[in-house]
Amino acid sequence: MRRFLPLLVLVICLTGSGALAPVFAVQPDEMLEDPALESRARGLSAHIRCLVCQNQSIDDSNAELAADLRILVRERLVAGDSDQQILDYLVDRYGPFVLLEPPTTESTYLLWYGPGALLVVGGLALAVFAWRRRRPEVTQPLTAEEHARVKALLDGAADEGKET
Amino acid sequence: MRRLFFLLPLLGALFLIGWLGYPILAGHNPQVLPSALLDKPVPAFDLPSLEEGDGSVTSTELATGAPVLLNVFASWCAPCRAEIPLMRRLVDDGAITVYGLAYKDEPKATRDFLKTLGNPYKRIAVDRNGRVGIDLGVYGVPETYVIDGQGRIRYRHVGELTRSVVEEQLIPLMREIAG
Amino acid sequence: MIAELGHLALIAALVVALVQTLIPLYGAAVADPRLMAIARPAAMVQFLAIGISFAALTQAYLVSDFSVVNVAMNSHSSKPLIYKISGVWANHEGSMLLWVLILALFGAAVAAFGRNLPLDLRARTLAVQGLIGVGFLAFILFTSNPFERIPNPPLDGNGLNPLLQDIGLALHPPMLYLGYVGLSTTFSFAVAALLEGRVDPAWARWVRPWTLAAWCALTAGIALGSGWAYYELGWGGWWFWDPVENASFMPWLAATALLHSAIVVEKRGALKSWTVFLALVAFAMSLLGTFLVRSGVLTSVHAFAVDPDRGLFILGLLAVAIVGSFILFAWRAPKMESGGMFRPVSREGGLVLNNLIMSTAAATVLIGTLYPLALESMTGEKVSVGPPYFEATVVPIMIPAILALGIGPLLAWKRANLKAALIKLWPSYLATAGMAVVALVLLGAPVGAILGLSLAVWLAVSVLVEWADRIKLFRIPFGQSASRAAGLPRAAYGMSLAHLGMAVFILGAVGETFFSSEVVRYVDPGDKIEIAGRELVFEGVEHRQGPNYVAEVGIFKLEDGEVMESERRVYPVEQTSTTEAAIRPRAWGDIYAVLGEKADNGRSTIRIYVKPLVLWIWIGCGLMTLGGLVSLADRRLRVGAPGKRRAEAWTPAHAGMDAGDD
């Protein structure tokens, strides 16, 4: 049974199963009159993970829990909560997992600073590489074998000229 | 020194394999989310009881001095139906006490549901709009919470209760809590 | 009977793949040409055997043979013909069969077109290709047999998820696999080179067409998948940073880096060990993608039916491939002598910068995708890494790449005059500044949009400047310029097209991200909907019968009289429903309308988007793919084009001689 579970989740999240008709993400009756608050609500929703369809935000998800959370977010906005207060409210209940943008804490330093560190380390490595490569090319006399290859090459190049 | 540099990818590869292999070997299921409220008191609620004329069910009531289970269920959820017989048997044996939270369900539908399957719950709180569910961090029904004698959440199981879950996880934990 | 034949052919393929691996490797070790020569026919026979097997499964789908479990689970007799065929690879077992088919196809192609490869390099390359085949054929035969029978076949099948009954998704997996698996060839070449301990410009020249072919397919495959998400999922998104999408994006970034570093090896004999490393990494990333999709360690909206045992098996294959090849790398790569010198400011320098940024981007996507898994294993903490993270990291990392991309192609090999290049780019500065002013003043755009649009214009104009510079436009008589233009190598045009494609892609992505509008509301028939200065009329809902579904059709009329129809389909067999968005694609932007469910108040819910420039996202991807194909058609790169003698004569010295022409 476990093998089919994810497919089931996919079906519910993206289509709604037979009995449940597909539902859009945001419903007209959920939306707030005040366009400024509504746009804050949309922005916040895009940062909150739907816990049923785990890779969607509640703004995209068709799941019922996502709808409940969208309404909750709007209620708290109307009640005058700041964006951060709303996110904290959800984290208290669902844990940091609910945030699609992970907070910068000790356990996510590597996540947030890793890419920058890689770029810097890579850049430094390249600078060292370039510094060492800066020396002019040392010319060494050709060996007899190399002489033969150069000759073969030059002949080959001449042939090539004829071909084209 | 230069050679060591070329060993880096190999170290990275070994790290990656361990990183990816461990969760599979440990039987990790990415869908399961532990409760954010572990070791915290059950969020305060005061909801009507399913029984008419039975007053209300409150969160303080769950702190009984002994561990209890809080089962979040609904009549529209198939696994909830499947786990009721098991809970009834355990309640009849006196192994557990279960409170119910009827999550986003018509009280009448809940009553009909329990009429056909039997009622394992000591009392049932009706969470009609699912707000207490959100306070608890419910993200799928059924969910079962182990509550200790002081009313703190000690464990959450998401999904259907099976004999092995109850015997290997819930009951040992409840014994441990009861001391 | 035919299913058993398919199964048998698959077993035969495994045996042949073993032969293809062991005998040529041994032959190459003892320098026995007869043993090495076995690689070629073996690769072809392996392809033939898997081809028979694949044909057998396809036949089972075509005739709806429900005694085969795989067909019963994933097909239905009422399904349209094309989706019976695509049903073959719309499930785990069948898609793995397609995977090995393409793997064997690339093996056979190397065998067929690689006549002029040195015998030992060819033998070793095909042997490694054979070894990958052994691994995956064993995986199919032991864990995912598509030919398994049911004793009591059902009367009809379970059908195919209606979301997958779509032409975009029928083509997306084969295209993506051509890309993923195509990188196996590069991997095999790299391992063979490490076994020989020799990487030279000739090697790079042989590897580049295969990389290029795989890269083109990967680009097209990713674009198809994103296009499908856009029109089929009904909310107009085109990229979600889902783990499975990231799994295709990582090899794309690695392959893009490889494509560029291989040029440096080819022209200058430098960056050898780095290029070999990238070739190994690109395929490792493909394997990682295969693992992520099928093991279930991450949640994803796309996942196949997952099974931990299969996950472990693929992880084992991944482990053998990367640990084995990296041991070889640690052993052999330090001995590779570095080739031509170059100054930091040079074409090589630009390509190195590209590599730095592409690799960092790939590593960032890798970190972001796997971080939740690692953190949970180590500390038990659960975090989500979603689109906001990737947008905040990958996008800024790419900005310097786009800036440098405008300049790089104008730099000469070895040592370049940066000042001269910057002076040549004056039209780019004018155009970029102009765009920024227009975006700021006329459109009142947010900072991100101004930056994005300016970057797109910067890149596009710089590509044109570079082309004009090559043909000395306006500096010599026009006729001479025209003949220079005609005489430019195709690889040069390929590069310009691909870079232009990138600019076009950015334009589309910025337009969609920053300028989209959306209206969600309830409507009655006859209601007018205003959006982004346009007006639609909702005409009402009709009911229709499709081949294997019933549909409610929402009809919208635009002000120019054109009618758009969005469907809500219910598939009775699969017991699911889908929405089909109504999309009117135009260059300036799409109108995208979706019919939702009937609300409790009896009215219809509708959602209308205007998505400016969104089409250019896929036109951009198309241009990139086309650029790759044009480059692939270059005479000097054509697979197997150089004669045997010439093939062996390619050395850094010769490559240096034609360094200036590209």
mmCIF file of N, CA and C in Angstrom, chain A residues 2-4 6 10-11 14-18 21-29 31 42 47 49 54-56 60 96-97 99-102 107-112 115 118-119 122-123 126 129-130 133 135 137 149 153 156 160 164, chain C residues 73 161 163 235 242-243 270 299-301 305-306 308 310 338-342 344 352 356 360 363-364 367-368 371 375 381-386 388-389 518 520-522 568 575-577 594-597 605 607 635 649 651 654:
data_model
loop_
_atom_site.group_PDB
_atom_site.id
_atom_site.type_symbol
_atom_site.label_atom_id
_atom_site.label_comp_id
_atom_site.label_asym_id
_atom_site.label_seq_id
_atom_site.Cartn_x
_atom_site.Cartn_y
_atom_site.Cartn_z
ATOM 1 N N ARG A 2 1.959 1.159 0.753
ATOM 2 C CA ARG A 2 2.777 2.347 0.867
ATOM 3 C C ARG A 2 3.265 2.855 -0.489
ATOM 4 N N ARG A 3 3.514 1.901 -1.417
ATOM 5 C CA ARG A 3 4.009 2.335 -2.720
ATOM 6 C C ARG A 3 3.033 3.252 -3.412
ATOM 7 N N PHE A 4 1.743 3.086 -3.175
ATOM 8 C CA PHE A 4 0.794 3.869 -3.948
ATOM 9 C C PHE A 4 0.418 5.166 -3.269
ATOM 10 N N PRO A 6 2.084 7.941 -2.389
ATOM 11 C CA PRO A 6 2.435 9.215 -2.993
ATOM 12 C C PRO A 6 1.581 9.534 -4.209
ATOM 13 N N LEU A 10 -0.678 12.792 -4.895
ATOM 14 C CA LEU A 10 -0.617 13.586 -6.116
ATOM 15 C C LEU A 10 -2.019 13.801 -6.659
ATOM 16 N N VAL A 11 -2.780 12.722 -6.688
ATOM 17 C CA VAL A 11 -4.112 12.819 -7.250
ATOM 18 C C VAL A 11 -4.958 13.789 -6.436
ATOM 19 N N LEU A 14 -3.496 17.542 -6.842
ATOM 20 C CA LEU A 14 -3.552 18.214 -8.126
ATOM 21 C C LEU A 14 -4.925 18.151 -8.766
ATOM 22 N N THR A 15 -5.704 17.171 -8.431
ATOM 23 C CA THR A 15 -6.940 17.027 -9.177
ATOM 24 C C THR A 15 -8.173 16.939 -8.293
ATOM 25 N N GLY A 16 -8.029 16.447 -7.122
ATOM 26 C CA GLY A 16 -9.233 16.142 -6.354
ATOM 27 C C GLY A 16 -9.724 14.799 -6.836
ATOM 28 N N SER A 17 -10.072 13.908 -5.939
ATOM 29 C CA SER A 17 -10.484 12.582 -6.384
ATOM 30 C C SER A 17 -11.952 12.628 -6.759
ATOM 31 N N GLY A 18 -12.432 11.510 -7.295
ATOM 32 C CA GLY A 18 -13.770 11.442 -7.880
ATOM 33 C C GLY A 18 -14.845 12.188 -7.120
ATOM 34 N N ALA A 21 -14.796 17.368 -6.102
ATOM 35 C CA ALA A 21 -14.500 18.053 -7.359
ATOM 36 C C ALA A 21 -13.262 18.909 -7.149
ATOM 37 N N PRO A 22 -12.516 19.188 -8.214
ATOM 38 C CA PRO A 22 -11.317 19.993 -8.025
ATOM 39 C C PRO A 22 -11.673 21.377 -7.479
ATOM 40 N N VAL A 23 -10.879 21.813 -6.569
ATOM 41 C CA VAL A 23 -11.107 23.106 -5.940
ATOM 42 C C VAL A 23 -9.906 23.947 -6.284
ATOM 43 N N PHE A 24 -10.108 25.199 -6.577
ATOM 44 C CA PHE A 24 -8.982 26.067 -6.804
ATOM 45 C C PHE A 24 -8.276 26.360 -5.540
ATOM 46 N N ALA A 25 -7.106 26.876 -5.679
ATOM 47 C CA ALA A 25 -6.419 27.355 -4.505
ATOM 48 C C ALA A 25 -7.260 28.445 -3.839
ATOM 49 N N VAL A 26 -7.010 29.689 -4.136
ATOM 50 C CA VAL A 26 -7.732 30.754 -3.422
ATOM 51 C C VAL A 26 -9.156 30.881 -3.966
ATOM 52 N N GLN A 27 -10.144 30.903 -3.085
ATOM 53 C CA GLN A 27 -11.535 31.064 -3.479
ATOM 54 C C GLN A 27 -11.935 32.530 -3.364
ATOM 55 N N PRO A 28 -12.828 32.961 -4.236
ATOM 56 C CA PRO A 28 -13.237 34.366 -4.188
ATOM 57 C C PRO A 28 -13.767 34.769 -2.817
ATOM 58 N N ASP A 29 -14.507 33.866 -2.148
ATOM 59 C CA ASP A 29 -15.098 34.289 -0.880
ATOM 60 C C ASP A 29 -14.081 34.340 0.253
ATOM 61 N N MET A 31 -11.238 35.898 -0.160
ATOM 62 C CA MET A 31 -10.378 37.053 -0.377
ATOM 63 C C MET A 31 -10.873 38.266 0.396
ATOM 64 N N ARG A 42 -1.604 37.070 0.130
ATOM 65 C CA ARG A 42 -1.101 36.221 -0.952
ATOM 66 C C ARG A 42 0.387 35.987 -0.799
ATOM 67 N N HIS A 47 4.569 31.668 1.197
ATOM 68 C CA HIS A 47 5.704 31.256 2.030
ATOM 69 C C HIS A 47 5.322 30.181 3.042
ATOM 70 N N ARG A 49 3.932 26.429 3.882
ATOM 71 C CA ARG A 49 3.825 25.131 3.260
ATOM 72 C C ARG A 49 2.492 24.484 3.600
ATOM 73 N N GLN A 54 2.795 18.086 0.440
ATOM 74 C CA GLN A 54 3.901 18.728 1.107
ATOM 75 C C GLN A 54 4.797 19.625 0.282
ATOM 76 N N ASN A 55 4.695 19.608 -1.024
ATOM 77 C CA ASN A 55 5.580 20.532 -1.717
ATOM 78 C C ASN A 55 4.896 21.740 -2.301
ATOM 79 N N GLN A 56 3.698 22.022 -1.839
ATOM 80 C CA GLN A 56 3.027 23.199 -2.357
ATOM 81 C C GLN A 56 2.849 24.206 -1.239
ATOM 82 N N ASP A 60 -1.107 27.672 -3.378
ATOM 83 C CA ASP A 60 -1.297 26.836 -4.569
ATOM 84 C C ASP A 60 -2.154 25.620 -4.294
ATOM 85 N N PRO A 96 8.966 24.700 12.415
ATOM 86 C CA PRO A 96 9.562 25.467 11.325
ATOM 87 C C PRO A 96 9.317 24.829 9.954
ATOM 88 N N PHE A 97 8.904 23.563 9.967
ATOM 89 C CA PHE A 97 8.621 22.858 8.716
ATOM 90 C C PHE A 97 7.593 23.595 7.867
ATOM 91 N N LEU A 99 7.367 26.648 7.221
ATOM 92 C CA LEU A 99 7.912 27.776 6.456
ATOM 93 C C LEU A 99 8.651 27.270 5.229
ATOM 94 N N LEU A 100 8.285 27.794 4.056
ATOM 95 C CA LEU A 100 8.987 27.371 2.839
ATOM 96 C C LEU A 100 10.349 28.034 2.741
ATOM 97 N N GLU A 101 10.494 29.165 3.414
ATOM 98 C CA GLU A 101 11.808 29.805 3.458
ATOM 99 C C GLU A 101 12.351 29.555 4.856
ATOM 100 N N PRO A 102 13.315 28.649 4.998
ATOM 101 C CA PRO A 102 13.742 28.279 6.339
ATOM 102 C C PRO A 102 14.380 29.464 7.058
ATOM 103 N N SER A 107 21.132 25.798 12.757
ATOM 104 C CA SER A 107 21.053 24.578 11.951
ATOM 105 C C SER A 107 20.876 24.875 10.468
ATOM 106 N N THR A 108 20.679 26.120 10.079
ATOM 107 C CA THR A 108 20.575 26.383 8.646
ATOM 108 C C THR A 108 21.695 27.303 8.142
ATOM 109 N N TYR A 109 22.724 27.530 8.974
ATOM 110 C CA TYR A 109 23.847 28.351 8.505
ATOM 111 C C TYR A 109 24.443 27.788 7.220
ATOM 112 N N LEU A 110 24.639 26.469 7.227
ATOM 113 C CA LEU A 110 25.257 25.840 6.064
ATOM 114 C C LEU A 110 24.392 26.040 4.821
ATOM 115 N N LEU A 111 23.085 25.962 5.032
ATOM 116 C CA LEU A 111 22.153 26.124 3.920
ATOM 117 C C LEU A 111 22.242 27.532 3.335
ATOM 118 N N TRP A 112 22.217 28.532 4.242
ATOM 119 C CA TRP A 112 22.154 29.900 3.756
ATOM 120 C C TRP A 112 23.515 30.449 3.343
ATOM 121 N N PRO A 115 26.285 28.348 -0.174
ATOM 122 C CA PRO A 115 26.506 28.748 -1.568
ATOM 123 C C PRO A 115 27.470 29.930 -1.691
ATOM 124 N N LEU A 118 30.932 28.748 -1.047
ATOM 125 C CA LEU A 118 31.454 27.996 -2.192
ATOM 126 C C LEU A 118 31.959 28.941 -3.273
ATOM 127 N N LEU A 119 31.173 29.981 -3.518
ATOM 128 C CA LEU A 119 31.545 30.935 -4.556
ATOM 129 C C LEU A 119 32.870 31.615 -4.199
ATOM 130 N N GLY A 122 35.698 28.982 -4.278
ATOM 131 C CA GLY A 122 35.961 28.683 -5.685
ATOM 132 C C GLY A 122 36.698 29.823 -6.350
ATOM 133 N N GLY A 123 36.258 31.046 -6.064
ATOM 134 C CA GLY A 123 36.896 32.223 -6.661
ATOM 135 C C GLY A 123 38.353 32.335 -6.224
ATOM 136 N N LEU A 126 40.443 29.805 -7.904
ATOM 137 C CA LEU A 126 40.725 30.224 -9.276
ATOM 138 C C LEU A 126 41.801 31.297 -9.315
ATOM 139 N N PHE A 129 45.008 29.653 -8.902
ATOM 140 C CA PHE A 129 45.268 28.941 -10.146
ATOM 141 C C PHE A 129 45.794 29.912 -11.210
ATOM 142 N N ALA A 130 45.096 31.061 -11.317
ATOM 143 C CA ALA A 130 45.481 32.043 -12.336
ATOM 144 C C ALA A 130 46.865 32.608 -12.023
ATOM 145 N N ARG A 133 49.407 30.236 -13.062
ATOM 146 C CA ARG A 133 49.452 30.049 -14.515
ATOM 147 C C ARG A 133 50.015 31.260 -15.241
ATOM 148 N N ARG A 135 52.826 32.626 -15.202
ATOM 149 C CA ARG A 135 54.179 32.552 -15.744
ATOM 150 C C ARG A 135 54.150 32.289 -17.247
ATOM 151 N N GLU A 137 54.949 30.770 -20.896
ATOM 152 C CA GLU A 137 55.175 29.387 -21.277
ATOM 153 C C GLU A 137 56.669 29.152 -21.473
ATOM 154 N N ARG A 149 55.838 14.237 -35.424
ATOM 155 C CA ARG A 149 54.401 14.494 -35.336
ATOM 156 C C ARG A 149 54.037 15.846 -35.937
ATOM 157 N N LEU A 153 51.530 16.557 -38.868
ATOM 158 C CA LEU A 153 50.436 17.504 -38.689
ATOM 159 C C LEU A 153 50.388 18.519 -39.815
ATOM 160 N N GLY A 156 49.160 17.054 -42.792
ATOM 161 C CA GLY A 156 47.718 16.836 -42.631
ATOM 162 C C GLY A 156 46.961 18.115 -42.856
ATOM 163 N N GLU A 160 44.126 19.033 -45.571
ATOM 164 C CA GLU A 160 42.833 19.572 -45.166
ATOM 165 C C GLU A 160 42.484 20.788 -46.010
ATOM 166 N N THR A 164 38.958 21.450 -48.510
ATOM 167 C CA THR A 164 37.900 22.458 -48.367
ATOM 168 C C THR A 164 37.948 23.576 -49.388
ATOM 169 N N MET C 73 -2.329 -2.292 -14.412
ATOM 170 C CA MET C 73 -2.248 -1.214 -13.432
ATOM 171 C C MET C 73 -2.302 0.170 -14.071
ATOM 172 N N ASN C 161 -3.453 7.933 -14.831
ATOM 173 C CA ASN C 161 -3.792 9.218 -14.237
ATOM 174 C C ASN C 161 -4.038 10.259 -15.344
ATOM 175 N N LEU C 163 -3.963 13.315 -15.555
ATOM 176 C CA LEU C 163 -2.999 14.405 -15.693
ATOM 177 C C LEU C 163 -1.892 14.020 -16.655
ATOM 178 N N TRP C 235 -2.722 26.452 -12.574
ATOM 179 C CA TRP C 235 -2.516 27.713 -11.883
ATOM 180 C C TRP C 235 -1.376 28.519 -12.488
ATOM 181 N N ASP C 242 10.546 22.038 -7.147
ATOM 182 C CA ASP C 242 10.234 20.761 -6.539
ATOM 183 C C ASP C 242 11.483 19.880 -6.642
ATOM 184 N N PRO C 243 11.722 18.964 -5.670
ATOM 185 C CA PRO C 243 12.929 18.153 -5.734
ATOM 186 C C PRO C 243 13.135 17.465 -7.079
ATOM 187 N N ALA C 270 43.900 22.863 -21.700
ATOM 188 C CA ALA C 270 43.911 23.159 -20.266
ATOM 189 C C ALA C 270 42.629 22.647 -19.615
ATOM 190 N N THR C 299 9.664 14.214 -0.379
ATOM 191 C CA THR C 299 8.310 14.320 -0.911
ATOM 192 C C THR C 299 8.358 15.179 -2.145
ATOM 193 N N SER C 300 7.586 14.768 -3.108
ATOM 194 C CA SER C 300 7.561 15.515 -4.335
ATOM 195 C C SER C 300 6.198 15.312 -4.952
ATOM 196 N N VAL C 301 5.720 16.323 -5.644
ATOM 197 C CA VAL C 301 4.434 16.132 -6.298
ATOM 198 C C VAL C 301 4.548 15.190 -7.491
ATOM 199 N N ALA C 305 5.465 5.666 -7.933
ATOM 200 C CA ALA C 305 5.212 4.758 -6.824
ATOM 201 C C ALA C 305 6.571 4.398 -6.240
ATOM 202 N N VAL C 306 6.768 4.627 -4.972
ATOM 203 C CA VAL C 306 8.110 4.472 -4.437
ATOM 204 C C VAL C 306 8.209 3.228 -3.583
ATOM 205 N N PRO C 308 11.241 1.462 -0.890
ATOM 206 C CA PRO C 308 12.573 1.625 -0.301
ATOM 207 C C PRO C 308 13.607 0.656 -0.876
ATOM 208 N N ARG C 310 13.827 -0.515 -3.918
ATOM 209 C CA ARG C 310 14.300 0.031 -5.189
ATOM 210 C C ARG C 310 15.233 1.197 -4.929
ATOM 211 N N SER C 338 49.022 19.705 -17.045
ATOM 212 C CA SER C 338 48.152 20.792 -17.475
ATOM 213 C C SER C 338 48.682 21.356 -18.779
ATOM 214 N N GLY C 339 47.771 21.844 -19.563
ATOM 215 C CA GLY C 339 48.146 22.267 -20.905
ATOM 216 C C GLY C 339 48.442 23.745 -20.992
ATOM 217 N N GLY C 340 47.892 24.367 -22.025
ATOM 218 C CA GLY C 340 48.225 25.740 -22.385
ATOM 219 C C GLY C 340 48.008 26.737 -21.263
ATOM 220 N N MET C 341 48.886 27.742 -21.220
ATOM 221 C CA MET C 341 48.767 28.820 -20.247
ATOM 222 C C MET C 341 47.780 29.853 -20.758
ATOM 223 N N PHE C 342 47.139 30.545 -19.834
ATOM 224 C CA PHE C 342 46.319 31.677 -20.261
ATOM 225 C C PHE C 342 46.223 32.693 -19.139
ATOM 226 N N PRO C 344 44.163 35.494 -16.827
ATOM 227 C CA PRO C 344 42.794 35.505 -16.289
ATOM 228 C C PRO C 344 41.823 36.199 -17.238
ATOM 229 N N VAL C 352 36.131 29.772 -17.610
ATOM 230 C CA VAL C 352 36.367 29.303 -16.247
ATOM 231 C C VAL C 352 35.374 29.968 -15.293
ATOM 232 N N LEU C 356 32.754 28.280 -12.769
ATOM 233 C CA LEU C 356 32.658 28.561 -11.335
ATOM 234 C C LEU C 356 31.201 28.814 -10.958
ATOM 235 N N THR C 360 28.695 26.422 -8.812
ATOM 236 C CA THR C 360 28.150 26.916 -7.548
ATOM 237 C C THR C 360 26.632 26.809 -7.560
ATOM 238 N N ALA C 363 25.686 23.260 -7.053
ATOM 239 C CA ALA C 363 25.897 22.868 -5.663
ATOM 240 C C ALA C 363 24.812 23.466 -4.770
ATOM 241 N N THR C 364 24.393 24.692 -5.075
ATOM 242 C CA THR C 364 23.347 25.336 -4.276
ATOM 243 C C THR C 364 22.032 24.561 -4.385
ATOM 244 N N ILE C 367 22.447 21.421 -2.363
ATOM 245 C CA ILE C 367 22.356 21.663 -0.922
ATOM 246 C C ILE C 367 20.896 21.897 -0.521
ATOM 247 N N GLY C 368 20.227 22.769 -1.281
ATOM 248 C CA GLY C 368 18.848 23.100 -0.937
ATOM 249 C C GLY C 368 17.924 21.891 -1.006
ATOM 250 N N TYR C 371 19.112 19.342 1.879
ATOM 251 C CA TYR C 371 19.338 19.839 3.233
ATOM 252 C C TYR C 371 18.328 19.313 4.253
ATOM 253 N N LEU C 375 19.554 17.394 7.627
ATOM 254 C CA LEU C 375 19.323 17.984 8.937
ATOM 255 C C LEU C 375 18.502 17.030 9.798
ATOM 256 N N GLU C 381 15.632 17.694 13.393
ATOM 257 C CA GLU C 381 14.838 18.879 13.079
ATOM 258 C C GLU C 381 14.245 18.761 11.691
ATOM 259 N N LYS C 382 13.033 19.259 11.532
ATOM 260 C CA LYS C 382 12.414 19.262 10.201
ATOM 261 C C LYS C 382 12.314 20.689 9.697
ATOM 262 N N VAL C 383 12.903 20.949 8.555
ATOM 263 C CA VAL C 383 12.716 22.257 7.932
ATOM 264 C C VAL C 383 12.273 22.035 6.491
ATOM 265 N N SER C 384 11.730 23.071 5.907
ATOM 266 C CA SER C 384 11.364 23.026 4.496
ATOM 267 C C SER C 384 12.278 23.962 3.747
ATOM 268 N N VAL C 385 12.707 23.525 2.580
ATOM 269 C CA VAL C 385 13.460 24.427 1.727
ATOM 270 C C VAL C 385 12.653 24.579 0.452
ATOM 271 N N GLY C 386 11.980 25.685 0.339
ATOM 272 C CA GLY C 386 11.046 25.856 -0.767
ATOM 273 C C GLY C 386 11.486 26.898 -1.760
ATOM 274 N N PRO C 388 11.130 30.063 -2.082
ATOM 275 C CA PRO C 388 11.755 31.334 -1.669
ATOM 276 C C PRO C 388 13.260 31.199 -1.454
ATOM 277 N N TYR C 389 13.705 30.025 -0.968
ATOM 278 C CA TYR C 389 15.138 29.828 -0.768
ATOM 279 C C TYR C 389 15.878 29.848 -2.102
ATOM 280 N N GLU C 518 -4.049 38.763 -12.001
ATOM 281 C CA GLU C 518 -4.914 37.629 -11.719
ATOM 282 C C GLU C 518 -6.255 38.154 -11.225
ATOM 283 N N VAL C 520 -9.743 36.421 -9.518
ATOM 284 C CA VAL C 520 -10.476 35.236 -9.074
ATOM 285 C C VAL C 520 -11.836 35.728 -8.609
ATOM 286 N N ARG C 521 -12.876 35.214 -9.187
ATOM 287 C CA ARG C 521 -14.200 35.667 -8.726
ATOM 288 C C ARG C 521 -15.292 34.707 -9.136
ATOM 289 N N TYR C 522 -16.497 34.981 -8.614
ATOM 290 C CA TYR C 522 -17.683 34.237 -9.033
ATOM 291 C C TYR C 522 -18.295 34.970 -10.218
ATOM 292 N N ARG C 568 -13.400 21.348 -17.325
ATOM 293 C CA ARG C 568 -13.214 20.543 -16.123
ATOM 294 C C ARG C 568 -13.628 19.138 -16.490
ATOM 295 N N GLN C 575 -11.601 7.692 -11.942
ATOM 296 C CA GLN C 575 -12.260 8.344 -10.807
ATOM 297 C C GLN C 575 -11.565 9.636 -10.400
ATOM 298 N N THR C 576 -11.055 10.354 -11.402
ATOM 299 C CA THR C 576 -10.425 11.626 -11.063
ATOM 300 C C THR C 576 -10.883 12.684 -12.049
ATOM 301 N N SER C 577 -10.594 13.903 -11.696
ATOM 302 C CA SER C 577 -10.967 14.982 -12.590
ATOM 303 C C SER C 577 -9.770 15.907 -12.781
ATOM 304 N N VAL C 594 -9.373 29.738 -16.364
ATOM 305 C CA VAL C 594 -9.700 28.432 -15.795
ATOM 306 C C VAL C 594 -11.101 28.482 -15.199
ATOM 307 N N LEU C 595 -11.854 27.455 -15.515
ATOM 308 C CA LEU C 595 -13.188 27.316 -14.933
ATOM 309 C C LEU C 595 -13.059 26.503 -13.656
ATOM 310 N N GLY C 596 -13.569 27.047 -12.568
ATOM 311 C CA GLY C 596 -13.546 26.316 -11.305
ATOM 312 C C GLY C 596 -14.886 25.649 -11.057
ATOM 313 N N GLU C 597 -15.075 25.248 -9.825
ATOM 314 C CA GLU C 597 -16.320 24.539 -9.526
ATOM 315 C C GLU C 597 -17.463 25.527 -9.329
ATOM 316 N N THR C 605 -17.033 29.624 -10.313
ATOM 317 C CA THR C 605 -15.790 30.262 -9.912
ATOM 318 C C THR C 605 -14.892 30.284 -11.131
ATOM 319 N N ARG C 607 -11.023 31.825 -12.748
ATOM 320 C CA ARG C 607 -9.748 32.435 -12.440
ATOM 321 C C ARG C 607 -9.132 32.819 -13.771
ATOM 322 N N ARG C 635 30.600 21.081 -39.022
ATOM 323 C CA ARG C 635 31.387 20.038 -39.681
ATOM 324 C C ARG C 635 32.498 19.519 -38.777
ATOM 325 N N ALA C 649 45.634 12.720 -35.266
ATOM 326 C CA ALA C 649 46.626 13.782 -35.370
ATOM 327 C C ALA C 649 46.300 14.980 -34.488
ATOM 328 N N THR C 651 46.296 17.287 -31.693
ATOM 329 C CA THR C 651 47.095 17.466 -30.491
ATOM 330 C C THR C 651 46.930 18.914 -30.069
ATOM 331 N N HIS C 654 48.119 21.445 -32.665
ATOM 332 C CA HIS C 654 47.237 21.727 -33.785
ATOM 333 C C HIS C 654 46.059 22.575 -33.333
#
